């Protein structure tokens, strides 16, 4: 059983960074200096905990920005430990972040999906926009979901 909790950066930092460093830096070769950024303190962070309380996945919801009548937020830094992938952790994290965005009145969510994960996000109601691009040396694609 996975439990998803939302928290602010001071409480989430240590555990979220352990997961992000394992996934992005160690596994994917993202430079460590790119992993921590100025946005983390203003984000809502989701932590996925296993039955023993260990954090096995994380993601973040950035503050929303108004674009006319639309209120658009951004989900990022979605990471699940390798041994927990394919077990619903990523979907649970994403669902909780979408719920948090909807609760604060956001009308759309955008994200930069690694191209290998586009199918995952498509299955959660996101659609592709524009062309692929490189971010930290990894191919990505912008994806968007309009909230009900």
JSON list of C-alpha atoms in Angstrom, two decimals:
[
{"chain": "A", "resi": 1, "resn": "UNK", "atom": "CA", "xyz": [0.00, 0.00, 0.00]},
{"chain": "A", "resi": 2, "resn": "UNK", "atom": "CA", "xyz": [1.39, 3.37, -1.06]},
{"chain": "A", "resi": 3, "resn": "UNK", "atom": "CA", "xyz": [0.53, 6.54, 0.82]},
{"chain": "A", "resi": 4, "resn": "UNK", "atom": "CA", "xyz": [0.97, 9.94, -0.85]},
{"chain": "A", "resi": 5, "resn": "UNK", "atom": "CA", "xyz": [1.60, 12.95, 1.34]},
{"chain": "A", "resi": 6, "resn": "UNK", "atom": "CA", "xyz": [1.94, 16.58, 0.35]},
{"chain": "A", "resi": 7, "resn": "UNK", "atom": "CA", "xyz": [4.40, 18.85, 2.07]},
{"chain": "A", "resi": 8, "resn": "UNK", "atom": "CA", "xyz": [6.51, 21.95, 1.76]},
{"chain": "A", "resi": 9, "resn": "UNK", "atom": "CA", "xyz": [10.18, 21.94, 0.84]},
{"chain": "A", "resi": 10, "resn": "UNK", "atom": "CA", "xyz": [11.66, 22.21, 4.35]},
{"chain": "A", "resi": 11, "resn": "UNK", "atom": "CA", "xyz": [9.90, 18.97, 5.34]},
{"chain": "A", "resi": 12, "resn": "UNK", "atom": "CA", "xyz": [10.27, 17.17, 1.99]},
{"chain": "A", "resi": 13, "resn": "UNK", "atom": "CA", "xyz": [13.79, 18.19, 0.98]},
{"chain": "A", "resi": 14, "resn": "UNK", "atom": "CA", "xyz": [15.89, 15.36, 2.43]},
{"chain": "A", "resi": 15, "resn": "UNK", "atom": "CA", "xyz": [13.71, 12.48, 1.29]},
{"chain": "A", "resi": 16, "resn": "UNK", "atom": "CA", "xyz": [12.74, 14.02, -2.06]},
{"chain": "A", "resi": 17, "resn": "UNK", "atom": "CA", "xyz": [16.37, 14.75, -2.91]},
{"chain": "A", "resi": 18, "resn": "UNK", "atom": "CA", "xyz": [17.44, 11.19, -2.06]},
{"chain": "A", "resi": 19, "resn": "UNK", "atom": "CA", "xyz": [14.97, 9.86, -4.64]},
{"chain": "A", "resi": 20, "resn": "UNK", "atom": "CA", "xyz": [15.75, 12.54, -7.22]},
{"chain": "A", "resi": 21, "resn": "UNK", "atom": "CA", "xyz": [19.50, 12.03, -6.88]},
{"chain": "A", "resi": 22, "resn": "UNK", "atom": "CA", "xyz": [19.15, 8.25, -7.33]},
{"chain": "A", "resi": 23, "resn": "UNK", "atom": "CA", "xyz": [16.85, 8.55, -10.34]},
{"chain": "A", "resi": 24, "resn": "UNK", "atom": "CA", "xyz": [18.02, 11.67, -12.15]},
{"chain": "A", "resi": 25, "resn": "UNK", "atom": "CA", "xyz": [21.68, 11.99, -11.19]},
{"chain": "A", "resi": 26, "resn": "UNK", "atom": "CA", "xyz": [22.86, 8.38, -10.63]},
{"chain": "A", "resi": 27, "resn": "UNK", "atom": "CA", "xyz": [20.58, 6.60, -13.13]},
{"chain": "A", "resi": 28, "resn": "UNK", "atom": "CA", "xyz": [20.06, 9.17, -15.87]},
{"chain": "A", "resi": 29, "resn": "UNK", "atom": "CA", "xyz": [23.28, 11.17, -15.63]},
{"chain": "A", "resi": 30, "resn": "UNK", "atom": "CA", "xyz": [21.70, 14.58, -14.98]},
{"chain": "A", "resi": 31, "resn": "UNK", "atom": "CA", "xyz": [24.37, 16.91, -13.56]},
{"chain": "A", "resi": 32, "resn": "UNK", "atom": "CA", "xyz": [23.85, 17.21, -9.79]},
{"chain": "A", "resi": 33, "resn": "UNK", "atom": "CA", "xyz": [23.96, 21.02, -9.97]},
{"chain": "A", "resi": 34, "resn": "UNK", "atom": "CA", "xyz": [20.86, 21.00, -12.23]},
{"chain": "A", "resi": 35, "resn": "UNK", "atom": "CA", "xyz": [18.76, 18.84, -9.95]},
{"chain": "A", "resi": 36, "resn": "UNK", "atom": "CA", "xyz": [18.21, 21.36, -7.16]},
{"chain": "A", "resi": 37, "resn": "UNK", "atom": "CA", "xyz": [16.75, 24.63, -8.40]},
{"chain": "A", "resi": 38, "resn": "UNK", "atom": "CA", "xyz": [15.22, 27.88, -7.21]},
{"chain": "A", "resi": 39, "resn": "UNK", "atom": "CA", "xyz": [11.66, 26.59, -7.68]},
{"chain": "A", "resi": 40, "resn": "UNK", "atom": "CA", "xyz": [11.69, 23.91, -4.98]},
{"chain": "A", "resi": 41, "resn": "UNK", "atom": "CA", "xyz": [10.96, 26.25, -2.03]},
{"chain": "A", "resi": 42, "resn": "UNK", "atom": "CA", "xyz": [7.76, 27.54, -3.66]},
{"chain": "A", "resi": 43, "resn": "UNK", "atom": "CA", "xyz": [6.41, 24.12, -4.75]},
{"chain": "A", "resi": 44, "resn": "UNK", "atom": "CA", "xyz": [4.02, 21.65, -3.21]},
{"chain": "A", "resi": 45, "resn": "UNK", "atom": "CA", "xyz": [5.96, 18.37, -2.96]},
{"chain": "A", "resi": 46, "resn": "UNK", "atom": "CA", "xyz": [4.40, 14.91, -3.07]},
{"chain": "A", "resi": 47, "resn": "UNK", "atom": "CA", "xyz": [6.15, 12.00, -1.38]},
{"chain": "A", "resi": 48, "resn": "UNK", "atom": "CA", "xyz": [5.10, 8.39, -1.97]},
{"chain": "A", "resi": 49, "resn": "UNK", "atom": "CA", "xyz": [5.70, 6.19, 1.08]},
{"chain": "A", "resi": 50, "resn": "UNK", "atom": "CA", "xyz": [5.66, 2.42, 1.23]},
{"chain": "A", "resi": 51, "resn": "UNK", "atom": "CA", "xyz": [4.15, 0.37, 4.09]},
{"chain": "A", "resi": 52, "resn": "UNK", "atom": "CA", "xyz": [7.25, 0.94, 6.20]},
{"chain": "A", "resi": 53, "resn": "UNK", "atom": "CA", "xyz": [7.16, 4.70, 5.67]},
{"chain": "A", "resi": 54, "resn": "UNK", "atom": "CA", "xyz": [10.12, 4.82, 3.27]},
{"chain": "A", "resi": 55, "resn": "UNK", "atom": "CA", "xyz": [9.91, 7.37, 0.44]},
{"chain": "A", "resi": 56, "resn": "UNK", "atom": "CA", "xyz": [9.91, 5.55, -2.90]},
{"chain": "A", "resi": 57, "resn": "UNK", "atom": "CA", "xyz": [8.81, 8.35, -5.22]},
{"chain": "A", "resi": 58, "resn": "UNK", "atom": "CA", "xyz": [8.37, 12.10, -5.44]},
{"chain": "A", "resi": 59, "resn": "UNK", "atom": "CA", "xyz": [7.03, 14.90, -7.61]},
{"chain": "A", "resi": 60, "resn": "UNK", "atom": "CA", "xyz": [6.32, 18.59, -7.32]},
{"chain": "A", "resi": 61, "resn": "UNK", "atom": "CA", "xyz": [3.64, 21.11, -8.28]},
{"chain": "A", "resi": 62, "resn": "UNK", "atom": "CA", "xyz": [4.89, 24.58, -9.08]},
{"chain": "A", "resi": 63, "resn": "UNK", "atom": "CA", "xyz": [2.85, 27.71, -8.34]},
{"chain": "A", "resi": 64, "resn": "UNK", "atom": "CA", "xyz": [0.23, 28.47, -10.99]},
{"chain": "A", "resi": 65, "resn": "UNK", "atom": "CA", "xyz": [0.30, 31.42, -13.36]},
{"chain": "A", "resi": 66, "resn": "UNK", "atom": "CA", "xyz": [-2.72, 33.18, -14.86]},
{"chain": "A", "resi": 67, "resn": "UNK", "atom": "CA", "xyz": [-2.93, 33.30, -18.65]},
{"chain": "A", "resi": 68, "resn": "UNK", "atom": "CA", "xyz": [-6.15, 35.19, -19.28]},
{"chain": "A", "resi": 69, "resn": "UNK", "atom": "CA", "xyz": [-8.98, 33.01, -17.96]},
{"chain": "A", "resi": 70, "resn": "UNK", "atom": "CA", "xyz": [-6.66, 30.02, -17.65]},
{"chain": "A", "resi": 71, "resn": "UNK", "atom": "CA", "xyz": [-4.72, 29.22, -14.49]},
{"chain": "A", "resi": 72, "resn": "UNK", "atom": "CA", "xyz": [-1.80, 27.01, -15.51]},
{"chain": "A", "resi": 73, "resn": "UNK", "atom": "CA", "xyz": [0.48, 25.07, -13.21]},
{"chain": "A", "resi": 74, "resn": "UNK", "atom": "CA", "xyz": [3.45, 22.81, -13.89]},
{"chain": "A", "resi": 75, "resn": "UNK", "atom": "CA", "xyz": [4.21, 19.33, -12.56]},
{"chain": "A", "resi": 76, "resn": "UNK", "atom": "CA", "xyz": [7.85, 18.35, -12.45]},
{"chain": "A", "resi": 77, "resn": "UNK", "atom": "CA", "xyz": [10.61, 16.26, -10.93]},
{"chain": "A", "resi": 78, "resn": "UNK", "atom": "CA", "xyz": [8.48, 13.11, -11.04]},
{"chain": "A", "resi": 79, "resn": "UNK", "atom": "CA", "xyz": [10.76, 10.28, -9.91]},
{"chain": "A", "resi": 80, "resn": "UNK", "atom": "CA", "xyz": [10.11, 6.74, -8.69]},
{"chain": "A", "resi": 81, "resn": "UNK", "atom": "CA", "xyz": [12.82, 4.40, -7.45]},
{"chain": "A", "resi": 82, "resn": "UNK", "atom": "CA", "xyz": [13.61, 1.72, -10.02]},
{"chain": "A", "resi": 83, "resn": "UNK", "atom": "CA", "xyz": [12.44, -1.17, -7.86]},
{"chain": "A", "resi": 84, "resn": "UNK", "atom": "CA", "xyz": [9.04, 0.51, -7.42]},
{"chain": "A", "resi": 85, "resn": "UNK", "atom": "CA", "xyz": [8.31, 1.32, -11.08]},
{"chain": "A", "resi": 86, "resn": "UNK", "atom": "CA", "xyz": [5.36, -0.39, -12.72]},
{"chain": "A", "resi": 87, "resn": "UNK", "atom": "CA", "xyz": [3.53, -0.71, -9.40]},
{"chain": "A", "resi": 88, "resn": "UNK", "atom": "CA", "xyz": [1.30, 2.36, -9.58]},
{"chain": "A", "resi": 89, "resn": "UNK", "atom": "CA", "xyz": [3.50, 4.74, -7.59]},
{"chain": "A", "resi": 90, "resn": "UNK", "atom": "CA", "xyz": [3.93, 7.26, -10.41]},
{"chain": "A", "resi": 91, "resn": "UNK", "atom": "CA", "xyz": [0.21, 7.24, -11.15]},
{"chain": "A", "resi": 92, "resn": "UNK", "atom": "CA", "xyz": [-0.63, 7.78, -7.49]},
{"chain": "A", "resi": 93, "resn": "UNK", "atom": "CA", "xyz": [1.82, 10.68, -7.24]},
{"chain": "A", "resi": 94, "resn": "UNK", "atom": "CA", "xyz": [0.49, 12.28, -10.41]},
{"chain": "A", "resi": 95, "resn": "UNK", "atom": "CA", "xyz": [-3.16, 11.84, -9.33]},
{"chain": "A", "resi": 96, "resn": "UNK", "atom": "CA", "xyz": [-2.42, 13.53, -5.98]},
{"chain": "A", "resi": 97, "resn": "UNK", "atom": "CA", "xyz": [-0.64, 16.46, -7.65]},
{"chain": "A", "resi": 98, "resn": "UNK", "atom": "CA", "xyz": [-3.54, 16.86, -10.12]},
{"chain": "A", "resi": 99, "resn": "UNK", "atom": "CA", "xyz": [-5.96, 16.82, -7.17]},
{"chain": "A", "resi": 100, "resn": "UNK", "atom": "CA", "xyz": [-3.91, 19.52, -5.42]},
{"chain": "A", "resi": 101, "resn": "UNK", "atom": "CA", "xyz": [-3.86, 21.67, -8.57]},
{"chain": "A", "resi": 102, "resn": "UNK", "atom": "CA", "xyz": [-7.61, 21.31, -9.03]},
{"chain": "A", "resi": 103, "resn": "UNK", "atom": "CA", "xyz": [-8.27, 22.12, -5.35]},
{"chain": "A", "resi": 104, "resn": "UNK", "atom": "CA", "xyz": [-6.42, 25.42, -5.59]},
{"chain": "A", "resi": 105, "resn": "UNK", "atom": "CA", "xyz": [-8.32, 26.39, -8.75]},
{"chain": "A", "resi": 106, "resn": "UNK", "atom": "CA", "xyz": [-5.82, 25.59, -11.50]},
{"chain": "A", "resi": 107, "resn": "UNK", "atom": "CA", "xyz": [-7.46, 24.95, -14.87]},
{"chain": "A", "resi": 108, "resn": "UNK", "atom": "CA", "xyz": [-4.54, 23.34, -16.72]},
{"chain": "A", "resi": 109, "resn": "UNK", "atom": "CA", "xyz": [-1.32, 21.49, -15.95]},
{"chain": "A", "resi": 110, "resn": "UNK", "atom": "CA", "xyz": [1.71, 21.36, -18.20]},
{"chain": "A", "resi": 111, "resn": "UNK", "atom": "CA", "xyz": [4.82, 19.24, -17.80]},
{"chain": "A", "resi": 112, "resn": "UNK", "atom": "CA", "xyz": [8.00, 18.35, -19.61]},
{"chain": "A", "resi": 113, "resn": "UNK", "atom": "CA", "xyz": [7.83, 14.59, -20.10]},
{"chain": "A", "resi": 114, "resn": "UNK", "atom": "CA", "xyz": [10.86, 12.52, -20.91]},
{"chain": "A", "resi": 115, "resn": "UNK", "atom": "CA", "xyz": [9.90, 11.09, -24.29]},
{"chain": "A", "resi": 116, "resn": "UNK", "atom": "CA", "xyz": [10.03, 7.50, -23.03]},
{"chain": "A", "resi": 117, "resn": "UNK", "atom": "CA", "xyz": [7.33, 8.44, -20.46]},
{"chain": "A", "resi": 118, "resn": "UNK", "atom": "CA", "xyz": [4.86, 10.06, -22.88]},
{"chain": "A", "resi": 119, "resn": "UNK", "atom": "CA", "xyz": [2.61, 7.00, -22.83]},
{"chain": "A", "resi": 120, "resn": "UNK", "atom": "CA", "xyz": [2.40, 7.14, -19.03]},
{"chain": "A", "resi": 121, "resn": "UNK", "atom": "CA", "xyz": [1.28, 10.77, -19.11]},
{"chain": "A", "resi": 122, "resn": "UNK", "atom": "CA", "xyz": [-1.08, 10.16, -22.05]},
{"chain": "A", "resi": 123, "resn": "UNK", "atom": "CA", "xyz": [-2.77, 7.46, -19.95]},
{"chain": "A", "resi": 124, "resn": "UNK", "atom": "CA", "xyz": [-3.36, 10.14, -17.30]},
{"chain": "A", "resi": 125, "resn": "UNK", "atom": "CA", "xyz": [-5.09, 12.57, -19.65]},
{"chain": "A", "resi": 126, "resn": "UNK", "atom": "CA", "xyz": [-2.14, 14.61, -20.93]},
{"chain": "A", "resi": 127, "resn": "UNK", "atom": "CA", "xyz": [-1.55, 15.35, -24.62]},
{"chain": "A", "resi": 128, "resn": "UNK", "atom": "CA", "xyz": [1.61, 16.33, -26.46]},
{"chain": "A", "resi": 129, "resn": "UNK", "atom": "CA", "xyz": [2.39, 19.83, -27.68]},
{"chain": "A", "resi": 130, "resn": "UNK", "atom": "CA", "xyz": [5.14, 21.02, -29.97]},
{"chain": "A", "resi": 131, "resn": "UNK", "atom": "CA", "xyz": [8.33, 19.25, -30.90]},
{"chain": "A", "resi": 132, "resn": "UNK", "atom": "CA", "xyz": [10.72, 17.25, -28.74]},
{"chain": "A", "resi": 133, "resn": "UNK", "atom": "CA", "xyz": [13.54, 19.17, -27.07]},
{"chain": "A", "resi": 134, "resn": "UNK", "atom": "CA", "xyz": [16.59, 18.38, -24.95]},
{"chain": "A", "resi": 135, "resn": "UNK", "atom": "CA", "xyz": [16.61, 19.16, -21.24]},
{"chain": "A", "resi": 136, "resn": "UNK", "atom": "CA", "xyz": [19.71, 18.12, -19.26]},
{"chain": "A", "resi": 137, "resn": "UNK", "atom": "CA", "xyz": [20.71, 16.09, -22.32]},
{"chain": "A", "resi": 138, "resn": "UNK", "atom": "CA", "xyz": [17.49, 14.00, -22.24]},
{"chain": "A", "resi": 139, "resn": "UNK", "atom": "CA", "xyz": [14.76, 14.22, -24.94]},
{"chain": "A", "resi": 140, "resn": "UNK", "atom": "CA", "xyz": [11.54, 15.73, -23.57]},
{"chain": "A", "resi": 141, "resn": "UNK", "atom": "CA", "xyz": [8.17, 16.80, -24.90]},
{"chain": "A", "resi": 142, "resn": "UNK", "atom": "CA", "xyz": [5.74, 19.36, -23.48]},
{"chain": "A", "resi": 143, "resn": "UNK", "atom": "CA", "xyz": [2.44, 17.80, -22.44]},
{"chain": "A", "resi": 144, "resn": "UNK", "atom": "CA", "xyz": [-0.74, 19.43, -21.16]},
{"chain": "A", "resi": 145, "resn": "UNK", "atom": "CA", "xyz": [-3.92, 18.41, -19.36]},
{"chain": "A", "resi": 146, "resn": "UNK", "atom": "CA", "xyz": [-7.01, 20.58, -19.09]},
{"chain": "A", "resi": 147, "resn": "UNK", "atom": "CA", "xyz": [-8.67, 20.10, -15.70]},
{"chain": "A", "resi": 148, "resn": "UNK", "atom": "CA", "xyz": [-12.42, 19.64, -15.35]}
]
